[in-house]
Amino acid sequence: MRSQRSAAVSLEEGRFNASLVPVLDPVTGKRLLDREEFPRPDTTKEGLAALKPAFVSLGEMAVGPNGETLDQIALAAYPQTKAVRHVHTAGNSSGIVDGAASVAAASEEYIKAHGIKPRARIRAVATLGTEPLIMLTGPAPASLKALNAAGMKASDINLWEINEAFAGVVLQTIATLDIAPARVNVNGGSIALGHPLGATGAILVGTVLDELERTGRSTPLVAMCIGGGQSIATILERV
């Protein structure tokens, strides 16, 4: 609900406008689309609580060589869990939407040689793989790896963009790194705006740079979980 409300405010105030490219009819030039369609600003706690878990049927499908279900495989690895309680719903998961984005990255030498004014520099990038069965816990250790490479602490980061593939990804990262929630996904995230696979990373970089410039802050961290337990984290610095 926080993601939906934050996105609604950001859209109303036009915070994304600088980075949005309207979709025009190639023949008539008519503007067909110039704002996000996915957000649901009327989302309520009661409505979210009434949604059924989305992946129960997947957990029941036979996927192992001996006919084990996905839930059974998980419980074999983590017997202390005793039972799998599915919590991902359509309300706390990202939506699959259409979208595209681009980010231009160049060396310092190229920037100087061509007289280009950069928006930010990359301070550190880290990737890693985590336990693929749980899969969604990667952003926290990837962020720590990037912070260590930059000689920084989590408290040094002004803004966090943690992709909301699922609400649990963001909540687990906040809890693990002891991040102030007010610094995380301040303009909403993929739960409200959608998750165009392949484009989301570039979108998050653009979103956080816009917010840095809007608020005068300097140092963000962008993190994402990736299929199979992978994750990536990037620390930027506004220049």
PDB file of C-alpha atoms in Angstrom:
ATOM      1  CA  MET A   1       0.000   0.000   0.000  1.00  0.00           C
ATOM      2  CA  ARG A   2       2.929   2.313   0.749  1.00  0.00           C
ATOM      3  CA  SER A   3       4.296   1.659  -2.734  1.00  0.00           C
ATOM      4  CA  GLN A   4       0.942   2.501  -4.303  1.00  0.00           C
ATOM      5  CA  ARG A   5       0.529   5.685  -2.273  1.00  0.00           C
ATOM      6  CA  SER A   6       4.078   6.889  -2.919  1.00  0.00           C
ATOM      7  CA  ALA A   7       3.702   6.275  -6.652  1.00  0.00           C
ATOM      8  CA  ALA A   8       0.383   8.120  -6.722  1.00  0.00           C
ATOM      9  CA  VAL A   9       1.929  11.203  -5.113  1.00  0.00           C
ATOM     10  CA  SER A  10       4.921  11.076  -7.447  1.00  0.00           C
ATOM     11  CA  LEU A  11       2.714  10.802 -10.530  1.00  0.00           C
ATOM     12  CA  GLU A  12       0.475  13.623  -9.342  1.00  0.00           C
ATOM     13  CA  GLU A  13       3.483  15.871  -8.747  1.00  0.00           C
ATOM     14  CA  GLY A  14       5.043  14.958 -12.096  1.00  0.00           C
ATOM     15  CA  ARG A  15       8.247  13.571 -10.600  1.00  0.00           C
ATOM     16  CA  PHE A  16       8.692  11.102 -13.479  1.00  0.00           C
ATOM     17  CA  ASN A  17       7.966  13.588 -16.254  1.00  0.00           C
ATOM     18  CA  ALA A  18      11.594  14.425 -17.031  1.00  0.00           C
ATOM     19  CA  SER A  19      12.332  10.796 -17.888  1.00  0.00           C
ATOM     20  CA  LEU A  20       9.082   9.750 -19.557  1.00  0.00           C
ATOM     21  CA  VAL A  21       8.914   9.636 -23.347  1.00  0.00           C
ATOM     22  CA  PRO A  22       5.305   9.864 -24.605  1.00  0.00           C
ATOM     23  CA  VAL A  23       4.087   7.230 -27.050  1.00  0.00           C
ATOM     24  CA  LEU A  24       2.835   8.908 -30.221  1.00  0.00           C
ATOM     25  CA  ASP A  25       0.841   7.607 -33.178  1.00  0.00           C
ATOM     26  CA  PRO A  26       3.472   7.408 -35.947  1.00  0.00           C
ATOM     27  CA  VAL A  27       0.940   8.495 -38.582  1.00  0.00           C
ATOM     28  CA  THR A  28      -1.076  11.236 -36.905  1.00  0.00           C
ATOM     29  CA  GLY A  29       1.325  12.264 -34.153  1.00  0.00           C
ATOM     30  CA  LYS A  30      -1.501  11.925 -31.629  1.00  0.00           C
ATOM     31  CA  ARG A  31      -0.327  11.319 -28.078  1.00  0.00           C
ATOM     32  CA  LEU A  32      -1.458   7.803 -27.148  1.00  0.00           C
ATOM     33  CA  LEU A  33       0.177   7.339 -23.762  1.00  0.00           C
ATOM     34  CA  ASP A  34       2.135   9.700 -21.539  1.00  0.00           C
ATOM     35  CA  ARG A  35       1.788   8.309 -18.016  1.00  0.00           C
ATOM     36  CA  GLU A  36       1.962   5.029 -16.133  1.00  0.00           C
ATOM     37  CA  GLU A  37      -1.220   2.930 -16.405  1.00  0.00           C
ATOM     38  CA  PHE A  38      -0.476   0.219 -13.847  1.00  0.00           C
ATOM     39  CA  PRO A  39      -0.728   1.996 -10.433  1.00  0.00           C
ATOM     40  CA  ARG A  40      -3.783   1.379  -8.267  1.00  0.00           C
ATOM     41  CA  PRO A  41      -3.952   4.418  -5.947  1.00  0.00           C
ATOM     42  CA  ASP A  42      -7.219   3.243  -4.371  1.00  0.00           C
ATOM     43  CA  THR A  43      -5.502   0.193  -2.837  1.00  0.00           C
ATOM     44  CA  THR A  44      -6.528  -0.477   0.770  1.00  0.00           C
ATOM     45  CA  LYS A  45      -5.227  -2.708   3.561  1.00  0.00           C
ATOM     46  CA  GLU A  46      -8.520  -4.588   3.549  1.00  0.00           C
ATOM     47  CA  GLY A  47      -8.305  -5.202  -0.182  1.00  0.00           C
ATOM     48  CA  LEU A  48      -4.729  -6.443   0.061  1.00  0.00           C
ATOM     49  CA  ALA A  49      -5.566  -8.723   2.978  1.00  0.00           C
ATOM     50  CA  ALA A  50      -8.377 -10.347   1.005  1.00  0.00           C
ATOM     51  CA  LEU A  51      -6.124 -11.441  -1.880  1.00  0.00           C
ATOM     52  CA  LYS A  52      -5.239 -15.132  -2.084  1.00  0.00           C
ATOM     53  CA  PRO A  53      -1.615 -16.323  -2.431  1.00  0.00           C
ATOM     54  CA  ALA A  54      -0.641 -16.509  -6.082  1.00  0.00           C
ATOM     55  CA  PHE A  55       1.838 -19.408  -6.134  1.00  0.00           C
ATOM     56  CA  VAL A  56       0.128 -22.162  -4.155  1.00  0.00           C
ATOM     57  CA  SER A  57      -0.554 -24.172  -7.322  1.00  0.00           C
ATOM     58  CA  LEU A  58       3.097 -23.890  -8.379  1.00  0.00           C
ATOM     59  CA  GLY A  59       4.134 -25.333  -5.042  1.00  0.00           C
ATOM     60  CA  GLU A  60       1.895 -28.313  -5.672  1.00  0.00           C
ATOM     61  CA  MET A  61       3.213 -29.101  -9.151  1.00  0.00           C
ATOM     62  CA  ALA A  62       5.486 -32.135  -9.507  1.00  0.00           C
ATOM     63  CA  VAL A  63       8.934 -30.836 -10.411  1.00  0.00           C
ATOM     64  CA  GLY A  64      11.387 -33.315  -8.867  1.00  0.00           C
ATOM     65  CA  PRO A  65      12.707 -36.565 -10.419  1.00  0.00           C
ATOM     66  CA  ASN A  66      10.670 -38.584  -7.954  1.00  0.00           C
ATOM     67  CA  GLY A  67       7.520 -36.498  -8.250  1.00  0.00           C
ATOM     68  CA  GLU A  68       8.340 -34.170  -5.363  1.00  0.00           C
ATOM     69  CA  THR A  69       6.478 -30.890  -5.335  1.00  0.00           C
ATOM     70  CA  LEU A  70       8.308 -27.571  -5.079  1.00  0.00           C
ATOM     71  CA  ASP A  71       7.038 -27.206  -1.526  1.00  0.00           C
ATOM     72  CA  GLN A  72       8.396 -30.646  -0.619  1.00  0.00           C
ATOM     73  CA  ILE A  73      11.805 -29.768  -2.055  1.00  0.00           C
ATOM     74  CA  ALA A  74      11.851 -26.581   0.012  1.00  0.00           C
ATOM     75  CA  LEU A  75      10.864 -28.397   3.187  1.00  0.00           C
ATOM     76  CA  ALA A  76      13.548 -31.033   2.626  1.00  0.00           C
ATOM     77  CA  ALA A  77      16.150 -28.259   2.543  1.00  0.00           C
ATOM     78  CA  TYR A  78      14.617 -26.355   5.447  1.00  0.00           C
ATOM     79  CA  PRO A  79      12.872 -28.925   7.685  1.00  0.00           C
ATOM     80  CA  GLN A  80      12.713 -26.452  10.570  1.00  0.00           C
ATOM     81  CA  THR A  81      10.107 -24.529   8.558  1.00  0.00           C
ATOM     82  CA  LYS A  82       7.644 -27.431   8.990  1.00  0.00           C
ATOM     83  CA  ALA A  83       5.213 -25.956   6.419  1.00  0.00           C
ATOM     84  CA  VAL A  84       5.368 -23.565   3.485  1.00  0.00           C
ATOM     85  CA  ARG A  85       3.107 -20.583   4.045  1.00  0.00           C
ATOM     86  CA  HIS A  86       2.651 -18.830   0.720  1.00  0.00           C
ATOM     87  CA  VAL A  87       2.473 -15.053   1.139  1.00  0.00           C
ATOM     88  CA  HIS A  88       2.990 -13.619  -2.357  1.00  0.00           C
ATOM     89  CA  THR A  89      -0.236 -12.200  -3.793  1.00  0.00           C
ATOM     90  CA  ALA A  90      -1.160  -9.992  -6.726  1.00  0.00           C
ATOM     91  CA  GLY A  91      -1.084  -7.086  -4.281  1.00  0.00           C
ATOM     92  CA  ASN A  92       2.429  -7.501  -2.874  1.00  0.00           C
ATOM     93  CA  SER A  93       4.076  -8.681  -6.105  1.00  0.00           C
ATOM     94  CA  SER A  94       5.246  -6.696  -9.115  1.00  0.00           C
ATOM     95  CA  GLY A  95       3.142  -6.646 -12.241  1.00  0.00           C
ATOM     96  CA  ILE A  96       4.538  -7.659 -15.625  1.00  0.00           C
ATOM     97  CA  VAL A  97       4.138  -4.585 -17.818  1.00  0.00           C
ATOM     98  CA  ASP A  98       5.472  -3.136 -21.053  1.00  0.00           C
ATOM     99  CA  GLY A  99       8.318  -0.671 -20.744  1.00  0.00           C
ATOM    100  CA  ALA A 100      11.710   0.364 -22.053  1.00  0.00           C
ATOM    101  CA  ALA A 101      14.614   2.410 -20.770  1.00  0.00           C
ATOM    102  CA  SER A 102      18.213   3.224 -21.538  1.00  0.00           C
ATOM    103  CA  VAL A 103      21.238   4.377 -19.576  1.00  0.00           C
ATOM    104  CA  ALA A 104      24.353   5.889 -21.162  1.00  0.00           C
ATOM    105  CA  ALA A 105      27.597   4.981 -19.399  1.00  0.00           C
ATOM    106  CA  ALA A 106      31.021   6.250 -20.454  1.00  0.00           C
ATOM    107  CA  SER A 107      34.579   6.422 -19.179  1.00  0.00           C
ATOM    108  CA  GLU A 108      35.927   9.556 -17.538  1.00  0.00           C
ATOM    109  CA  GLU A 109      38.299   9.951 -20.486  1.00  0.00           C
ATOM    110  CA  TYR A 110      35.430   9.873 -22.982  1.00  0.00           C
ATOM    111  CA  ILE A 111      33.438  12.378 -20.942  1.00  0.00           C
ATOM    112  CA  LYS A 112      36.343  14.837 -20.889  1.00  0.00           C
ATOM    113  CA  ALA A 113      37.265  14.331 -24.538  1.00  0.00           C
ATOM    114  CA  HIS A 114      33.726  15.081 -25.734  1.00  0.00           C
ATOM    115  CA  GLY A 115      32.777  17.790 -23.261  1.00  0.00           C
ATOM    116  CA  ILE A 116      29.837  15.806 -21.857  1.00  0.00           C
ATOM    117  CA  LYS A 117      28.251  16.770 -18.539  1.00  0.00           C
ATOM    118  CA  PRO A 118      27.549  13.556 -16.584  1.00  0.00           C
ATOM    119  CA  ARG A 119      24.690  13.198 -14.116  1.00  0.00           C
ATOM    120  CA  ALA A 120      26.475  10.780 -11.811  1.00  0.00           C
ATOM    121  CA  ARG A 121      29.425   8.455 -11.501  1.00  0.00           C
ATOM    122  CA  ILE A 122      29.443   4.789 -10.553  1.00  0.00           C
ATOM    123  CA  ARG A 123      31.210   4.269  -7.236  1.00  0.00           C
ATOM    124  CA  ALA A 124      30.811   0.511  -7.003  1.00  0.00           C
ATOM    125  CA  VAL A 125      28.985  -2.422  -8.586  1.00  0.00           C
ATOM    126  CA  ALA A 126      28.648  -5.866  -7.046  1.00  0.00           C
ATOM    127  CA  THR A 127      27.012  -9.084  -8.186  1.00  0.00           C
ATOM    128  CA  LEU A 128      26.665 -12.398  -6.405  1.00  0.00           C
ATOM    129  CA  GLY A 129      24.653 -15.567  -6.225  1.00  0.00           C
ATOM    130  CA  THR A 130      22.689 -16.707  -3.198  1.00  0.00           C
ATOM    131  CA  GLU A 131      20.873 -19.904  -2.308  1.00  0.00           C
ATOM    132  CA  PRO A 132      18.635 -20.448  -5.365  1.00  0.00           C
ATOM    133  CA  LEU A 133      15.790 -22.177  -3.541  1.00  0.00           C
ATOM    134  CA  ILE A 134      14.947 -19.113  -1.446  1.00  0.00           C
ATOM    135  CA  MET A 135      16.243 -16.877  -4.235  1.00  0.00           C
ATOM    136  CA  LEU A 136      14.868 -13.506  -3.085  1.00  0.00           C
ATOM    137  CA  THR A 137      17.474 -12.677  -0.423  1.00  0.00           C
ATOM    138  CA  GLY A 138      20.260 -11.498  -2.741  1.00  0.00           C
ATOM    139  CA  PRO A 139      19.926  -7.680  -2.601  1.00  0.00           C
ATOM    140  CA  ALA A 140      21.140  -7.462   1.015  1.00  0.00           C
ATOM    141  CA  PRO A 141      24.485  -9.288   0.563  1.00  0.00           C
ATOM    142  CA  ALA A 142      24.987  -7.714  -2.880  1.00  0.00           C
ATOM    143  CA  SER A 143      24.482  -4.287  -1.311  1.00  0.00           C
ATOM    144  CA  LEU A 144      26.962  -5.120   1.468  1.00  0.00           C
ATOM    145  CA  LYS A 145      29.492  -6.250  -1.118  1.00  0.00           C
ATOM    146  CA  ALA A 146      29.092  -2.966  -3.033  1.00  0.00           C
ATOM    147  CA  LEU A 147      29.287  -0.923   0.175  1.00  0.00           C
ATOM    148  CA  ASN A 148      32.481  -2.702   1.208  1.00  0.00           C
ATOM    149  CA  ALA A 149      33.993  -2.061  -2.223  1.00  0.00           C
ATOM    150  CA  ALA A 150      33.185   1.642  -1.877  1.00  0.00           C
ATOM    151  CA  GLY A 151      34.369   1.829   1.745  1.00  0.00           C
ATOM    152  CA  MET A 152      30.886   2.825   2.873  1.00  0.00           C
ATOM    153  CA  LYS A 153      28.188   1.812   5.355  1.00  0.00           C
ATOM    154  CA  ALA A 154      24.475   1.411   4.726  1.00  0.00           C
ATOM    155  CA  SER A 155      23.832   4.612   6.687  1.00  0.00           C
ATOM    156  CA  ASP A 156      25.925   6.542   4.117  1.00  0.00           C
ATOM    157  CA  ILE A 157      23.304   5.938   1.420  1.00  0.00           C
ATOM    158  CA  ASN A 158      20.788   8.775   0.927  1.00  0.00           C
ATOM    159  CA  LEU A 159      18.325   6.893  -1.252  1.00  0.00           C
ATOM    160  CA  TRP A 160      17.687   3.201  -1.864  1.00  0.00           C
ATOM    161  CA  GLU A 161      15.970   1.799  -4.934  1.00  0.00           C
ATOM    162  CA  ILE A 162      15.343  -1.877  -4.181  1.00  0.00           C
ATOM    163  CA  ASN A 163      13.315  -3.508  -6.905  1.00  0.00           C
ATOM    164  CA  GLU A 164       9.936  -4.592  -5.611  1.00  0.00           C
ATOM    165  CA  ALA A 165       9.783  -7.921  -7.399  1.00  0.00           C
ATOM    166  CA  PHE A 166       7.933  -8.879  -4.221  1.00  0.00           C
ATOM    167  CA  ALA A 167       7.372  -6.884  -1.046  1.00  0.00           C
ATOM    168  CA  GLY A 168       9.364  -9.491   0.855  1.00  0.00           C
ATOM    169  CA  VAL A 169      12.528  -8.617  -1.094  1.00  0.00           C
ATOM    170  CA  VAL A 170      12.434  -5.007   0.084  1.00  0.00           C
ATOM    171  CA  LEU A 171      11.390  -5.834   3.647  1.00  0.00           C
ATOM    172  CA  GLN A 172      14.112  -8.459   4.022  1.00  0.00           C
ATOM    173  CA  THR A 173      16.775  -6.030   2.762  1.00  0.00           C
ATOM    174  CA  ILE A 174      15.559  -3.237   5.055  1.00  0.00           C
ATOM    175  CA  ALA A 175      15.630  -5.575   8.060  1.00  0.00           C
ATOM    176  CA  THR A 176      19.004  -7.135   7.250  1.00  0.00           C
ATOM    177  CA  LEU A 177      20.821  -3.847   6.636  1.00  0.00           C
ATOM    178  CA  ASP A 178      18.858  -1.786   9.199  1.00  0.00           C
ATOM    179  CA  ILE A 179      17.811   0.780   6.598  1.00  0.00           C
ATOM    180  CA  ALA A 180      15.443   3.621   7.438  1.00  0.00           C
ATOM    181  CA  PRO A 181      12.280   2.801   5.428  1.00  0.00           C
ATOM    182  CA  ALA A 182      11.804   6.490   4.625  1.00  0.00           C
ATOM    183  CA  ARG A 183      14.896   6.296   2.388  1.00  0.00           C
ATOM    184  CA  VAL A 184      13.629   3.324   0.367  1.00  0.00           C
ATOM    185  CA  ASN A 185      11.617   3.511  -2.878  1.00  0.00           C
ATOM    186  CA  VAL A 186      10.369   6.989  -2.043  1.00  0.00           C
ATOM    187  CA  ASN A 187       8.468   7.295  -5.337  1.00  0.00           C
ATOM    188  CA  GLY A 188       6.903   3.859  -5.178  1.00  0.00           C
ATOM    189  CA  GLY A 189       8.291   0.743  -6.802  1.00  0.00           C
ATOM    190  CA  SER A 190       7.493  -2.124  -9.116  1.00  0.00           C
ATOM    191  CA  ILE A 191       4.495  -3.208  -7.038  1.00  0.00           C
ATOM    192  CA  ALA A 192       2.804   0.029  -8.071  1.00  0.00           C
ATOM    193  CA  LEU A 193       4.552   0.854 -11.340  1.00  0.00           C
ATOM    194  CA  GLY A 194       5.146  -2.612 -12.771  1.00  0.00           C
ATOM    195  CA  HIS A 195       8.268  -4.622 -13.599  1.00  0.00           C
ATOM    196  CA  PRO A 196       9.121  -4.607 -17.332  1.00  0.00           C
ATOM    197  CA  LEU A 197      11.636  -7.452 -17.376  1.00  0.00           C
ATOM    198  CA  GLY A 198      14.946  -6.366 -18.878  1.00  0.00           C
ATOM    199  CA  ALA A 199      14.190  -2.664 -18.497  1.00  0.00           C
ATOM    200  CA  THR A 200      13.655  -2.307 -14.762  1.00  0.00           C
ATOM    201  CA  GLY A 201      17.323  -1.874 -13.836  1.00  0.00           C
ATOM    202  CA  ALA A 202      17.729   1.053 -16.203  1.00  0.00           C
ATOM    203  CA  ILE A 203      14.431   2.532 -15.023  1.00  0.00           C
ATOM    204  CA  LEU A 204      15.543   2.402 -11.387  1.00  0.00           C
ATOM    205  CA  VAL A 205      18.804   4.186 -12.214  1.00  0.00           C
ATOM    206  CA  GLY A 206      16.913   6.948 -14.016  1.00  0.00           C
ATOM    207  CA  THR A 207      14.323   7.209 -11.261  1.00  0.00           C
ATOM    208  CA  VAL A 208      16.892   7.567  -8.505  1.00  0.00           C
ATOM    209  CA  LEU A 209      18.937  10.138 -10.458  1.00  0.00           C
ATOM    210  CA  ASP A 210      15.819  12.235 -11.003  1.00  0.00           C
ATOM    211  CA  GLU A 211      15.087  12.074  -7.277  1.00  0.00           C
ATOM    212  CA  LEU A 212      18.674  13.023  -6.364  1.00  0.00           C
ATOM    213  CA  GLU A 213      18.444  16.108  -8.545  1.00  0.00           C
ATOM    214  CA  ARG A 214      14.984  16.983  -7.271  1.00  0.00           C
ATOM    215  CA  THR A 215      16.008  16.803  -3.608  1.00  0.00           C
ATOM    216  CA  GLY A 216      19.684  17.767  -3.777  1.00  0.00           C
ATOM    217  CA  ARG A 217      20.876  14.472  -2.336  1.00  0.00           C
ATOM    218  CA  SER A 218      24.025  12.753  -3.539  1.00  0.00           C
ATOM    219  CA  THR A 219      24.462   9.023  -2.985  1.00  0.00           C
ATOM    220  CA  PRO A 220      21.972   6.270  -3.927  1.00  0.00           C
ATOM    221  CA  LEU A 221      22.137   2.498  -4.078  1.00  0.00           C
ATOM    222  CA  VAL A 222      20.130   0.496  -6.616  1.00  0.00           C
ATOM    223  CA  ALA A 223      19.652  -3.230  -5.945  1.00  0.00           C
ATOM    224  CA  MET A 224      17.753  -6.040  -7.622  1.00  0.00           C
ATOM    225  CA  CYS A 225      17.201  -9.736  -7.119  1.00  0.00           C
ATOM    226  CA  ILE A 226      17.570 -11.851 -10.259  1.00  0.00           C
ATOM    227  CA  GLY A 227      16.245 -15.290 -11.146  1.00  0.00           C
ATOM    228  CA  GLY A 228      18.077 -18.294  -9.741  1.00  0.00           C
ATOM    229  CA  GLY A 229      19.304 -16.485  -6.636  1.00  0.00           C
ATOM    230  CA  GLN A 230      21.459 -13.873  -8.372  1.00  0.00           C
ATOM    231  CA  SER A 231      21.555 -10.216  -7.374  1.00  0.00           C
ATOM    232  CA  ILE A 232      23.208  -6.922  -8.297  1.00  0.00           C
ATOM    233  CA  ALA A 233      23.813  -3.675  -6.446  1.00  0.00           C
ATOM    234  CA  THR A 234      25.142  -0.383  -7.796  1.00  0.00           C
ATOM    235  CA  ILE A 235      26.220   2.666  -5.803  1.00  0.00           C
ATOM    236  CA  LEU A 236      26.072   5.994  -7.651  1.00  0.00           C
ATOM    237  CA  GLU A 237      27.240   9.487  -6.765  1.00  0.00           C
ATOM    238  CA  ARG A 238      25.698  12.644  -8.221  1.00  0.00           C
ATOM    239  CA  VAL A 239      28.216  14.981  -9.814  1.00  0.00           C
TER     240      VAL A 239
END
